[in-house]
């Protein structure tokens, strides 16, 4: 089925100047960018976005990292977009990410891991709505 997923190019990958290389991977896999916005997240925005992780020991470091520089946020649309995007990203920990994945190629650590992607249809809907009002998503 045609799905949408939320993608974030994190501060480490923006600083490495690889937004275009990562976009090319999305496009090469048939994923269409239907919304996009560069922004520097506030602490409140980052905490709200990652609220499901609030009790985890890595939460503070995660939030501090996500507000350390600008991020590029986009909505990707395509056949099985959620799983297709996760395949492109590779494992959360770049040391465990398969060769040729975005995280294997561009990430430095489990915190500075280059990209975020929604993990399921329900979270994708919530995450897309968190950053993009429906009228700013340009489908087909
Ligand atoms: P992301 O997909 O953005 O979702 C939560 C982030 O927390 C994750 O990528 C990692 O960058 C970060 N993180 C740090 N430590 C861990 C951990 N032990 N397990 C999962 N995520 C972690």
Short mmCIF file of C-alpha atoms and ligand atoms in Angstrom, two decimals:
data_model
loop_
_atom_site.label_atom_id
_atom_site.label_comp_id
_atom_site.label_asym_id
_atom_site.label_seq_id
_atom_site.Cartn_x
_atom_site.Cartn_y
_atom_site.Cartn_z
CA UNK A 1 0.00 0.00 0.00
CA UNK A 2 1.07 3.61 -0.51
CA UNK A 3 2.22 4.96 2.85
CA UNK A 4 3.79 8.09 4.28
CA UNK A 5 6.61 8.18 6.82
CA UNK A 6 8.45 10.91 8.69
CA UNK A 7 12.19 11.29 8.06
CA UNK A 8 14.61 13.51 9.94
CA UNK A 9 18.16 14.17 8.77
CA UNK A 10 19.82 14.80 12.13
CA UNK A 11 22.34 17.57 13.05
CA UNK A 12 25.38 15.33 12.42
CA UNK A 13 24.37 14.54 8.83
CA UNK A 14 23.31 18.15 8.12
CA UNK A 15 26.75 19.28 9.40
CA UNK A 16 28.42 16.73 7.08
CA UNK A 17 26.63 18.35 4.11
CA UNK A 18 25.04 15.10 2.95
CA UNK A 19 21.37 16.13 2.72
CA UNK A 20 21.49 15.72 -1.06
CA UNK A 21 23.15 12.32 -0.92
CA UNK A 22 20.50 11.10 1.52
CA UNK A 23 17.68 12.57 -0.61
CA UNK A 24 19.12 10.71 -3.62
CA UNK A 25 18.80 7.44 -1.73
CA UNK A 26 15.15 8.19 -0.96
CA UNK A 27 14.45 9.01 -4.61
CA UNK A 28 16.44 6.02 -5.85
CA UNK A 29 14.24 3.74 -3.75
CA UNK A 30 11.07 5.25 -5.21
CA UNK A 31 10.22 7.39 -2.19
CA UNK A 32 8.84 10.81 -3.05
CA UNK A 33 9.52 13.87 -0.86
CA UNK A 34 6.04 15.37 -0.37
CA UNK A 35 6.93 17.87 2.41
CA UNK A 36 10.24 19.24 3.71
CA UNK A 37 11.44 21.86 6.18
CA UNK A 38 14.81 22.78 7.69
CA UNK A 39 14.60 23.90 11.28
CA UNK A 40 16.51 24.18 14.53
CA UNK A 41 14.39 22.37 17.11
CA UNK A 42 13.73 23.92 20.50
CA UNK A 43 14.23 21.78 23.58
CA UNK A 44 10.45 21.59 24.05
CA UNK A 45 9.91 20.46 20.43
CA UNK A 46 12.58 17.75 20.70
CA UNK A 47 11.27 16.54 24.07
CA UNK A 48 7.73 16.41 22.69
CA UNK A 49 8.76 14.55 19.58
CA UNK A 50 10.64 11.90 21.54
CA UNK A 51 8.15 11.78 24.46
CA UNK A 52 7.85 7.97 24.15
CA UNK A 53 11.52 7.76 25.18
CA UNK A 54 11.19 10.18 28.13
CA UNK A 55 11.89 7.49 30.74
CA UNK A 56 14.90 6.01 28.88
CA UNK A 57 18.42 6.68 30.20
CA UNK A 58 19.50 8.13 26.84
CA UNK A 59 16.66 10.71 26.68
CA UNK A 60 18.61 13.75 27.84
CA UNK A 61 21.54 13.07 25.50
CA UNK A 62 19.12 12.41 22.64
CA UNK A 63 17.32 15.75 23.15
CA UNK A 64 20.59 17.66 23.57
CA UNK A 65 21.92 16.14 20.38
CA UNK A 66 18.77 16.89 18.39
CA UNK A 67 18.91 20.59 19.34
CA UNK A 68 22.67 20.89 18.71
CA UNK A 69 22.19 22.13 15.13
CA UNK A 70 19.67 22.38 12.32
CA UNK A 71 17.77 19.31 11.13
CA UNK A 72 16.06 18.58 7.81
CA UNK A 73 12.59 17.10 8.26
CA UNK A 74 10.58 15.50 5.45
CA UNK A 75 7.58 13.36 4.67
CA UNK A 76 8.30 10.47 2.30
CA UNK A 77 5.54 8.81 0.31
CA UNK A 78 5.58 5.55 -1.61
CA UNK A 79 4.84 1.84 -1.66
CA UNK A 80 5.51 0.44 1.83
CA UNK A 81 7.28 3.71 2.64
CA UNK A 82 7.74 2.99 6.36
CA UNK A 83 9.62 -0.30 5.90
CA UNK A 84 11.38 0.88 2.73
CA UNK A 85 12.73 3.90 4.61
CA UNK A 86 13.85 1.76 7.56
CA UNK A 87 15.70 -0.55 5.15
CA UNK A 88 17.50 2.45 3.67
CA UNK A 89 18.45 3.74 7.15
CA UNK A 90 19.84 0.49 8.57
CA UNK A 91 20.04 -0.43 12.27
CA UNK A 92 19.78 2.30 14.93
CA UNK A 93 23.34 1.57 16.05
CA UNK A 94 25.59 2.26 13.05
CA UNK A 95 27.99 -0.47 14.23
CA UNK A 96 25.16 -2.94 13.57
CA UNK A 97 23.90 -1.30 10.36
CA UNK A 98 24.23 -3.28 7.14
CA UNK A 99 26.77 -2.13 4.57
CA UNK A 100 25.39 0.42 2.14
CA UNK A 101 22.74 1.76 4.49
CA UNK A 102 22.54 5.46 5.39
CA UNK A 103 23.64 4.86 8.97
CA UNK A 104 26.53 2.58 7.97
CA UNK A 105 27.75 5.24 5.55
CA UNK A 106 27.08 8.49 7.43
CA UNK A 107 26.50 7.84 11.16
CA UNK A 108 29.13 8.01 13.90
CA UNK A 109 27.38 6.59 16.97
CA UNK A 110 23.99 5.46 18.28
CA UNK A 111 23.29 9.08 19.28
CA UNK A 112 24.76 10.78 16.21
CA UNK A 113 23.08 8.27 13.90
CA UNK A 114 22.35 10.57 10.94
CA UNK A 115 18.63 9.90 10.46
CA UNK A 116 15.33 9.14 12.15
CA UNK A 117 12.40 7.29 10.61
CA UNK A 118 8.93 6.37 11.84
CA UNK A 119 8.69 2.75 12.96
CA UNK A 120 5.00 1.98 12.28
CA UNK A 121 1.88 3.40 10.62
CA UNK A 122 0.48 4.79 13.89
CA UNK A 123 3.70 6.57 14.85
CA UNK A 124 4.15 7.85 11.28
CA UNK A 125 0.77 9.58 11.41
CA UNK A 126 1.56 11.17 14.78
CA UNK A 127 5.09 12.21 13.76
CA UNK A 128 3.98 13.71 10.42
CA UNK A 129 1.25 15.73 12.16
CA UNK A 130 3.79 16.92 14.75
CA UNK A 131 5.82 18.78 12.13
CA UNK A 132 3.53 19.33 9.14
CA UNK A 133 -0.03 20.65 9.02
CA UNK A 134 -1.95 18.62 6.40
CA UNK A 135 -2.05 21.57 3.99
CA UNK A 136 1.77 21.57 3.82
CA UNK A 137 1.98 17.99 2.55
CA UNK A 138 1.92 17.90 -1.26
CA UNK A 139 0.88 14.44 -2.33
CA UNK A 140 0.94 13.72 -6.12
P1 LIG B 1 15.82 7.46 16.56
O1 LIG B 1 15.35 6.55 15.48
O2 LIG B 1 15.83 8.91 16.25
O3 LIG B 1 14.93 7.21 17.87
C1 LIG B 1 15.42 7.46 19.17
C2 LIG B 1 16.90 7.70 19.19
O4 LIG B 1 17.53 7.53 20.45
C3 LIG B 1 17.60 6.71 18.30
O5 LIG B 1 17.31 7.02 16.95
C4 LIG B 1 19.06 6.89 18.74
O6 LIG B 1 19.71 7.93 18.06
C5 LIG B 1 18.93 7.30 20.22
N1 LIG B 1 19.43 6.27 21.13
C6 LIG B 1 20.47 6.41 21.97
N2 LIG B 1 20.66 5.30 22.69
C7 LIG B 1 19.73 4.42 22.28
C8 LIG B 1 19.40 3.06 22.64
N3 LIG B 1 20.10 2.41 23.57
N4 LIG B 1 18.37 2.46 22.02
C9 LIG B 1 17.63 3.11 21.10
N5 LIG B 1 17.89 4.39 20.72
C10 LIG B 1 18.93 5.03 21.30
#
